[in-house]
Tab-separated table of C-alpha atoms and ligand atoms in Angstrom:
chain	number	residue	atom	x	y	z
A	230	MET	CA	130.572	82.929	137.950
A	231	SER	CA	131.678	86.050	136.129
A	232	ARG	CA	134.168	85.727	133.284
A	233	PRO	CA	137.688	87.109	133.670
A	234	THR	CA	137.931	90.739	132.543
A	235	THR	CA	138.824	90.982	128.883
A	236	ARG	CA	141.963	92.892	127.955
A	237	TYR	CA	140.259	96.139	126.996
A	238	ASP	CA	137.439	95.905	129.524
A	239	ALA	CA	140.093	96.127	132.239
A	240	THR	CA	140.281	99.561	133.851
A	241	ARG	CA	143.396	100.832	135.606
A	242	ASP	CA	141.831	99.569	138.861
A	243	HIS	CA	141.460	96.096	137.373
A	244	LEU	CA	145.085	96.180	136.293
A	245	GLY	CA	145.997	97.183	139.848
A	246	GLU	CA	144.270	94.028	141.121
A	247	VAL	CA	145.892	91.804	138.505
A	248	LEU	CA	149.279	93.347	139.340
A	249	ALA	CA	148.828	93.130	143.132
A	250	GLY	CA	152.235	92.773	144.799
A	251	GLN	CA	154.047	94.500	141.914
A	252	PRO	CA	155.482	98.029	142.180
A	253	ARG	CA	152.842	100.699	141.494
A	254	TYR	CA	154.422	101.967	138.287
A	255	ARG	CA	153.666	98.617	136.638
A	256	VAL	CA	150.045	99.663	136.107
A	257	ASP	CA	151.126	102.652	133.998
A	258	GLN	CA	153.664	100.519	132.204
A	259	VAL	CA	151.094	97.907	131.193
A	260	TRP	CA	148.402	100.514	130.381
A	261	GLU	CA	150.793	102.392	128.090
A	262	GLY	CA	151.923	99.121	126.564
A	263	LEU	CA	148.339	98.159	125.723
A	264	TYR	CA	147.233	101.534	124.370
A	265	GLU	CA	150.291	103.495	123.240
A	266	GLN	CA	152.364	100.650	121.868
A	267	LEU	CA	149.256	98.616	120.892
A	268	ALA	CA	151.102	95.660	122.391
A	269	ALA	CA	149.878	92.344	123.758
A	270	PRO	CA	151.053	91.633	127.334
A	271	ASP	CA	153.498	88.987	126.094
A	272	GLU	CA	155.133	91.593	123.878
A	273	LEU	CA	156.002	93.875	126.799
A	274	THR	CA	159.669	93.046	126.978
A	275	THR	CA	160.257	95.409	129.902
A	276	LEU	CA	158.408	92.862	132.068
A	277	SER	CA	159.739	89.504	133.220
A	278	LYS	CA	158.773	86.477	131.178
A	279	GLY	CA	156.743	85.085	134.060
A	280	LEU	CA	154.737	88.267	134.521
A	281	ARG	CA	154.102	88.562	130.788
A	282	ALA	CA	152.707	85.041	130.702
A	283	GLU	CA	150.549	85.726	133.752
A	284	LEU	CA	149.123	88.913	132.233
A	285	GLN	CA	148.554	87.261	128.892
A	286	GLN	CA	146.353	84.749	130.680
A	287	ALA	CA	144.631	87.192	133.023
A	288	LEU	CA	143.712	89.583	130.181
A	289	PRO	CA	142.270	87.535	127.328
A	290	LEU	CA	141.102	89.080	124.086
A	291	ALA	CA	137.335	89.310	123.539
A	292	LEU	CA	137.214	88.899	119.760
A	293	ASP	CA	137.973	85.741	117.772
A	294	VAL	CA	138.434	86.180	114.030
A	295	VAL	CA	135.811	84.309	111.984
A	296	THR	CA	136.880	85.875	108.690
A	297	GLU	CA	139.185	88.658	107.641
A	298	SER	CA	138.830	89.885	104.085
A	299	SER	CA	140.307	92.740	102.145
A	300	SER	CA	139.456	94.545	98.950
A	301	ASP	CA	140.176	97.761	97.053
A	302	ARG	CA	143.824	96.562	96.769
A	303	GLY	CA	144.169	96.213	100.516
A	304	GLU	CA	142.701	99.659	101.229
A	305	THR	CA	139.634	98.117	102.899
A	306	VAL	CA	139.826	95.358	105.512
A	307	LYS	CA	136.799	93.776	107.088
A	308	TRP	CA	136.618	91.460	110.090
A	309	LEU	CA	133.813	89.263	111.275
A	310	TRP	CA	134.410	88.495	114.954
A	311	GLN	CA	132.921	85.965	117.316
A	312	LEU	CA	132.400	86.902	120.970
A	313	HIS	CA	132.644	84.537	123.940
A	314	ASP	CA	128.936	83.654	123.793
A	315	GLY	CA	128.930	82.951	120.071
A	316	THR	CA	127.402	86.268	118.965
A	317	ARG	CA	129.053	87.973	116.014
A	318	VAL	CA	129.935	91.523	115.070
A	319	GLU	CA	131.916	93.194	112.336
A	320	THR	CA	134.506	95.931	111.930
A	321	VAL	CA	135.809	97.655	108.785
A	322	LEU	CA	139.113	99.505	108.354
A	323	MET	CA	139.403	101.918	105.427
A	324	HIS	CA	142.620	103.592	104.284
A	325	TYR	CA	142.220	106.860	102.384
A	326	ASP	CA	144.956	109.169	101.092
A	327	GLU	CA	144.967	111.400	104.115
A	328	ARG	CA	143.416	109.257	106.840
A	329	SER	CA	142.633	105.745	108.044
A	330	THR	CA	139.177	105.217	109.484
A	331	VAL	CA	137.747	102.297	111.410
A	332	CYS	CA	134.010	101.642	111.442
A	333	VAL	CA	133.043	99.851	114.666
A	334	SER	CA	129.975	98.019	115.965
A	335	SER	CA	128.346	99.161	119.193
A	336	GLN	CA	125.851	96.301	119.602
A	337	ALA	CA	125.561	92.705	118.368
A	338	GLY	CA	122.552	93.187	116.118
A	339	CYS	CA	120.151	96.089	116.503
A	340	ALA	CA	116.620	96.470	117.851
A	341	MET	CA	115.701	99.530	115.752
A	342	GLY	CA	114.356	97.549	112.811
A	343	CYS	CA	115.152	99.963	109.969
A	344	THR	CA	113.644	98.215	106.971
A	345	PHE	CA	116.566	98.663	104.533
A	346	CYS	CA	119.330	97.624	106.957
A	347	ALA	CA	120.712	94.062	107.121
A	348	THR	CA	121.521	94.450	110.827
A	349	GLY	CA	118.013	95.699	111.557
A	350	GLN	CA	116.480	92.843	109.597
A	351	ALA	CA	118.366	90.276	111.718
A	352	GLY	CA	117.284	91.749	115.075
A	353	PHE	CA	119.055	92.339	118.390
A	354	ASP	CA	121.449	89.911	120.080
A	355	ARG	CA	123.013	91.870	122.932
A	356	GLN	CA	124.867	94.988	124.027
A	357	LEU	CA	128.619	95.156	123.510
A	358	THR	CA	130.858	95.953	126.462
A	359	THR	CA	133.266	98.877	126.466
A	360	GLY	CA	136.173	96.466	125.986
A	361	GLU	CA	134.543	94.764	123.011
A	362	ILE	CA	134.155	98.155	121.330
A	363	VAL	CA	137.657	99.367	122.223
A	364	GLU	CA	139.233	96.090	121.075
A	365	GLN	CA	137.801	96.567	117.574
A	366	VAL	CA	139.659	99.877	117.388
A	367	VAL	CA	142.923	98.553	118.846
A	368	ARG	CA	142.999	95.586	116.478
A	369	ALA	CA	142.301	97.837	113.511
A	370	ALA	CA	145.009	100.227	114.729
A	371	ARG	CA	147.492	97.349	114.859
A	372	ARG	CA	146.539	96.350	111.357
A	373	ALA	CA	146.887	99.967	110.149
A	374	ARG	CA	150.367	100.068	111.676
A	375	ASP	CA	151.274	96.816	109.891
A	376	ASP	CA	150.080	98.492	106.680
A	377	GLY	CA	152.434	101.430	107.347
A	378	ARG	CA	149.540	103.726	108.315
A	379	ARG	CA	148.263	105.367	111.469
A	380	LEU	CA	144.660	104.940	112.507
A	381	SER	CA	143.251	108.465	112.731
A	382	ASN	CA	139.428	108.257	112.739
A	383	VAL	CA	136.734	106.172	114.379
A	384	VAL	CA	133.114	106.076	113.215
A	385	PHE	CA	130.333	104.276	115.121
A	386	MET	CA	128.636	103.146	111.919
A	387	GLY	CA	128.976	99.377	112.133
A	388	MET	CA	126.326	97.142	113.639
A	389	GLY	CA	124.012	98.516	116.278
A	390	GLU	CA	122.694	101.808	117.598
A	391	PRO	CA	125.381	103.429	119.796
A	392	LEU	CA	122.944	105.647	121.715
A	393	ALA	CA	120.855	102.590	122.666
A	394	ASN	CA	124.018	101.296	124.399
A	395	TYR	CA	124.980	104.658	125.825
A	396	ASP	CA	127.204	104.016	128.842
A	397	PRO	CA	129.536	101.388	127.329
A	398	THR	CA	129.740	103.407	124.115
A	399	TRP	CA	130.614	106.608	125.908
A	400	ALA	CA	133.167	104.845	128.127
A	401	ALA	CA	134.729	103.507	124.900
A	402	VAL	CA	134.880	107.031	123.429
A	403	GLU	CA	136.608	108.288	126.573
A	404	ARG	CA	139.098	105.424	126.439
A	405	LEU	CA	139.853	106.035	122.760
A	406	HIS	CA	140.465	109.670	123.563
A	407	GLY	CA	142.294	109.298	126.872
A	408	ALA	CA	144.318	106.126	126.362
A	409	LEU	CA	144.669	105.734	122.589
A	410	GLY	CA	145.066	109.484	122.107
A	411	LEU	CA	142.448	109.934	119.375
A	412	SER	CA	141.087	113.442	119.052
A	413	ALA	CA	137.350	113.817	119.781
A	414	ARG	CA	137.066	115.616	116.450
A	415	HIS	CA	138.138	112.415	114.753
A	416	ILE	CA	135.440	110.350	116.443
A	417	THR	CA	131.933	110.247	114.936
A	418	VAL	CA	128.872	108.804	116.634
A	419	SER	CA	126.116	107.898	114.174
A	420	THR	CA	122.567	107.624	115.485
A	421	VAL	CA	119.201	106.737	114.047
A	422	GLY	CA	117.823	109.577	116.189
A	423	ILE	CA	117.558	108.504	119.838
A	424	VAL	CA	116.644	111.907	121.233
A	425	PRO	CA	117.516	111.366	124.940
A	426	GLY	CA	120.906	110.015	123.821
A	427	ILE	CA	121.578	113.090	121.674
A	428	ARG	CA	120.742	115.317	124.638
A	429	ARG	CA	123.120	113.364	126.893
A	430	LEU	CA	125.828	113.563	124.236
A	431	ALA	CA	125.375	117.338	124.097
A	432	ALA	CA	126.118	117.536	127.823
A	433	GLU	CA	129.388	115.529	127.616
A	434	ALA	CA	132.709	117.321	127.716
A	435	LEU	CA	134.225	115.695	124.616
A	436	PRO	CA	132.990	117.310	121.377
A	437	VAL	CA	132.598	114.244	119.153
A	438	ASN	CA	131.035	114.565	115.709
A	439	LEU	CA	127.394	113.661	115.489
A	440	ALA	CA	125.886	112.015	112.410
A	441	VAL	CA	122.121	111.584	112.291
A	442	SER	CA	120.707	108.938	109.946
A	443	LEU	CA	117.789	110.875	108.558
A	444	HIS	CA	116.853	109.118	105.266
A	445	ALA	CA	113.507	110.939	105.112
A	446	ALA	CA	112.526	114.524	105.861
A	447	ASP	CA	108.796	113.959	106.382
A	448	ASP	CA	107.317	111.891	109.196
A	449	ALA	CA	105.115	109.653	107.028
A	450	LEU	CA	108.051	108.280	105.026
A	451	ARG	CA	110.446	108.248	107.971
A	452	ASP	CA	107.951	106.278	110.096
A	453	GLU	CA	108.161	103.587	107.432
A	454	LEU	CA	111.920	103.508	106.869
A	455	VAL	CA	113.032	104.180	110.444
A	456	PRO	CA	110.363	102.914	112.882
A	457	ILE	CA	111.893	104.711	115.900
A	458	ASN	CA	110.651	107.910	114.221
A	459	ARG	CA	107.225	107.140	115.700
A	460	ARG	CA	108.736	107.589	119.157
A	461	TYR	CA	110.993	110.543	118.262
A	462	PRO	CA	109.395	112.346	115.309
A	463	LEU	CA	111.259	114.850	113.171
A	464	SER	CA	110.270	117.975	115.119
A	465	THR	CA	111.678	116.491	118.361
A	466	LEU	CA	114.741	115.166	116.560
A	467	MET	CA	115.509	118.539	114.927
A	468	ASP	CA	115.156	120.200	118.294
A	469	ALA	CA	117.728	117.823	119.812
A	470	CYS	CA	120.068	118.404	116.826
A	471	ALA	CA	119.797	122.168	117.316
A	472	GLY	CA	120.613	121.644	121.009
A	473	TYR	CA	123.703	119.634	120.069
A	474	LEU	CA	124.878	122.366	117.721
A	475	GLN	CA	124.311	125.039	120.321
A	476	ALA	CA	126.250	123.074	122.934
A	477	LYS	CA	129.160	122.138	120.670
A	478	GLY	CA	129.224	124.953	118.125
A	479	ARG	CA	129.981	122.470	115.396
A	480	ARG	CA	128.246	121.374	112.242
A	481	LEU	CA	126.524	117.995	112.329
A	482	SER	CA	125.810	115.713	109.430
A	483	PHE	CA	122.767	113.919	108.119
A	484	GLU	CA	123.138	110.476	106.561
A	485	TRP	CA	120.827	109.726	103.673
A	486	ALA	CA	120.781	106.289	101.998
A	487	LEU	CA	119.312	106.936	98.563
A	488	ILE	CA	116.609	104.392	97.720
A	489	ASP	CA	115.370	104.143	94.152
A	490	GLY	CA	111.986	105.857	93.807
A	491	VAL	CA	111.503	106.089	97.594
A	492	ASN	CA	113.486	109.042	98.977
A	493	ASP	CA	115.370	110.309	95.911
A	494	ARG	CA	112.725	112.536	94.324
A	495	ASP	CA	113.076	116.304	93.881
A	496	ARG	CA	110.496	116.789	96.605
A	497	ASP	CA	112.641	114.762	99.031
A	498	ALA	CA	115.657	116.920	98.229
A	499	ASP	CA	113.646	120.098	98.795
A	500	LEU	CA	112.304	118.894	102.165
A	501	LEU	CA	115.824	117.868	103.157
A	502	VAL	CA	117.148	121.317	102.279
A	503	GLU	CA	114.501	122.825	104.538
A	504	ARG	CA	115.422	120.529	107.446
A	505	ALA	CA	119.170	121.014	107.010
A	506	ARG	CA	118.791	124.791	106.897
A	507	SER	CA	116.433	124.928	109.862
A	508	LEU	CA	119.422	124.302	112.175
A	509	PRO	CA	121.556	127.109	113.636
A	510	LEU	CA	124.337	125.889	111.286
A	511	PRO	CA	123.143	124.062	108.162
A	512	ALA	CA	123.793	120.312	108.398
A	513	HIS	CA	126.189	118.633	106.011
A	514	VAL	CA	124.525	115.824	104.054
A	515	ASN	CA	126.258	112.494	103.332
A	516	LEU	CA	124.584	110.652	100.504
A	517	ILE	CA	125.015	106.871	100.323
A	518	PRO	CA	123.515	104.899	97.452
A	519	LEU	CA	121.582	102.111	99.239
A	520	ASN	CA	123.421	98.796	99.461
A	521	PRO	CA	120.954	96.087	98.476
A	522	THR	CA	120.010	93.710	101.319
A	523	PRO	CA	118.205	90.367	101.036
A	524	GLY	CA	115.242	91.500	103.155
A	525	TYR	CA	114.328	94.660	101.245
A	526	ALA	CA	113.106	94.520	97.664
A	527	VAL	CA	114.192	98.002	96.611
A	528	ARG	CA	117.424	99.130	95.003
A	529	GLY	CA	119.884	101.923	95.414
A	530	THR	CA	119.461	105.057	93.333
A	531	PRO	CA	121.514	104.931	90.102
A	532	MET	CA	124.654	107.095	90.236
A	533	ARG	CA	123.408	109.629	87.695
A	534	ARG	CA	120.398	110.436	89.886
A	535	VAL	CA	122.537	110.397	93.027
A	536	ARG	CA	124.551	113.251	91.509
A	537	ALA	CA	121.402	115.109	90.470
A	538	PHE	CA	120.074	114.818	94.038
A	539	ARG	CA	123.388	116.103	95.394
A	540	ASP	CA	123.323	119.047	92.982
A	541	ARG	CA	119.786	119.951	93.981
A	542	LEU	CA	120.859	120.060	97.642
A	543	ARG	CA	123.816	122.257	96.735
A	544	GLU	CA	121.619	124.609	94.753
A	545	GLY	CA	119.455	124.853	97.853
A	546	GLY	CA	122.508	125.991	99.824
A	547	VAL	CA	123.292	122.703	101.571
A	548	ASN	CA	126.706	121.112	101.591
A	549	ALA	CA	126.388	117.556	100.277
A	550	THR	CA	128.843	114.808	99.401
A	551	VAL	CA	128.416	111.334	98.001
A	552	ARG	CA	130.041	108.754	100.260
A	553	GLN	CA	132.624	106.644	98.451
A	554	THR	CA	131.410	103.076	98.587
A	555	ARG	CA	134.050	100.723	99.884
A	556	GLY	CA	134.337	96.980	100.042
A	557	THR	CA	131.146	96.050	98.222
A	558	GLU	CA	132.814	92.869	96.921
A	559	ILE	CA	133.552	91.769	100.512
A	560	ASP	CA	130.026	92.573	101.716
A	561	ALA	CA	131.282	95.522	103.744
A	562	ALA	CA	127.779	96.948	103.982
A	563	CYS	CA	126.210	96.996	107.412
A	564	GLY	CA	125.448	93.446	108.613
A	565	GLN	CA	126.054	91.673	105.339
A	566	LEU	CA	129.243	89.785	106.037
A	567	ARG	CA	127.702	88.229	109.110
A	568	ALA	CA	124.740	87.039	107.073
A	569	THR	CA	126.982	85.520	104.365
A	570	HIS	CA	129.154	83.628	106.868
A	571	ALA	CA	126.448	82.532	109.260
A	572	SER	CA	127.917	79.010	109.514
A	573	SER	CA	131.694	79.689	109.376
A	574	GLU	CA	133.793	78.548	112.335
A	575	PRO	CA	136.095	81.068	113.995
A	576	VAL	CA	139.783	80.491	113.296
A	577	ALA	CA	141.968	80.226	116.366
A	578	ILE	CA	144.131	83.324	116.294
A	579	ARG	CA	144.538	84.730	119.776
A	580	ARG	CA	147.182	87.275	120.488
B	227	SAH	N1	122.565	102.668	114.114
B	227	SAH	C1	123.320	103.796	113.703
B	227	SAH	C2	124.734	103.470	113.276
B	227	SAH	C3	124.927	102.207	112.489
B	227	SAH	S1	124.190	102.192	110.884
B	227	SAH	C4	122.583	104.556	112.633
B	227	SAH	O1	121.596	104.054	112.111
B	227	SAH	O2	122.999	105.664	112.344
B	227	SAH	C5	125.352	103.190	109.964
B	227	SAH	C6	124.784	103.824	108.726
B	227	SAH	O3	124.543	102.839	107.713
B	227	SAH	C7	123.448	104.525	108.970
B	227	SAH	O4	123.456	105.798	108.383
B	227	SAH	C8	122.494	103.581	108.293
B	227	SAH	O5	121.300	104.224	107.962
B	227	SAH	C9	123.301	103.118	107.098
B	227	SAH	N2	122.773	101.933	106.430
B	227	SAH	C10	122.158	100.872	106.980
B	227	SAH	N3	121.803	99.993	106.028
B	227	SAH	C11	122.215	100.498	104.855
B	227	SAH	C12	122.136	100.056	103.502
B	227	SAH	N4	121.563	98.893	103.176
B	227	SAH	N5	122.656	100.844	102.542
B	227	SAH	C13	123.245	102.023	102.867
B	227	SAH	N6	123.361	102.493	104.122
B	227	SAH	C14	122.841	101.739	105.102
B	228	SF4	FE1	120.043	99.768	113.637
B	228	SF4	FE2	121.324	101.763	112.353
B	228	SF4	FE3	120.585	99.484	111.069
B	228	SF4	FE4	118.716	101.218	111.854
B	228	SF4	S1	120.344	101.590	110.347
B	228	SF4	S2	118.633	98.978	112.105
B	228	SF4	S3	119.574	101.939	113.769
B	228	SF4	S4	122.078	99.659	112.700
């Protein structure tokens, strides 16, 4: 038997079925309540008590909190969630001066096997549904509101490869845009380089930001760090990136986790400059000092060399920034919280 639809997996049609017998405007009322007021059904005081209770039961949440931790004086909040089948994913909310960004998971685990990534080391559990992705954003948006902030940005940089779960991910993007009212320019999809996915993304109407996790600018090294490079080598990947730029007319970014002695040499910077400048608009480069993971015996590049690498890119004419690291004391690096709390029980908070 199929499970009841979760609150944010429900489409307007689903709501219509749940609200059968009610006046038609109820669907809009509930939809706006869920997405514009970020309310739970039992908080919709314009509905009768009986109907609220019925909806609360018909539209259960999908995510149970296992742990919620905060750091950076409350500026970073991280959740480990448990899904109905026991699989676990994580979400991180980060408040900055001028924006609040949530980093969401698109899959439970990941099948791409990048050697330096905790999620990749643990393997693939299953795809997330649209509602499981959207709920991460709504719950972070509620938390941002409680913190006196407004959630403004969404990045698909949590667990999983969004373009290997294309349809649910794209449906989530459309929901975030259409129902939550987030601008496409404030939504970033990060990919390890799934070329057919990038081409599909280029054909979509919404111009989301694209981040490509490059990490190496020559095929030999990239094959090692990012195994999917053997299927979609750099020449094919660059071609798809150029296609995305041509379709959207907007700069894309390359992610580069700096690994001590592996991809942080002058030669790596020079090759990266070449790749970034080979595009119709030079790519912006985001440098991230590698977060150490238990399954990979190499360290992040020391900060002094991170800056030198950044400066070399800039001298080569490429825009580069060093990503602020957030939440390291709460294991807010990809996949790490889940590994630390492998045996914790979820706490029963259901709204
Ligand atoms: N699968 C997608 C999105 C999730 S990973 C992708 O790979 O782009 C989000 C980002 O975290 C990617 O840029 C990824 O390379 C990076 N990342 C993974 N493990 C990391 C680590 N140990 N240290 C620093 N960055 C890491
Ligand atoms: Fe998957 Fe991204 Fe981690 Fe690679 S870096 S294993 S694609 S989550």
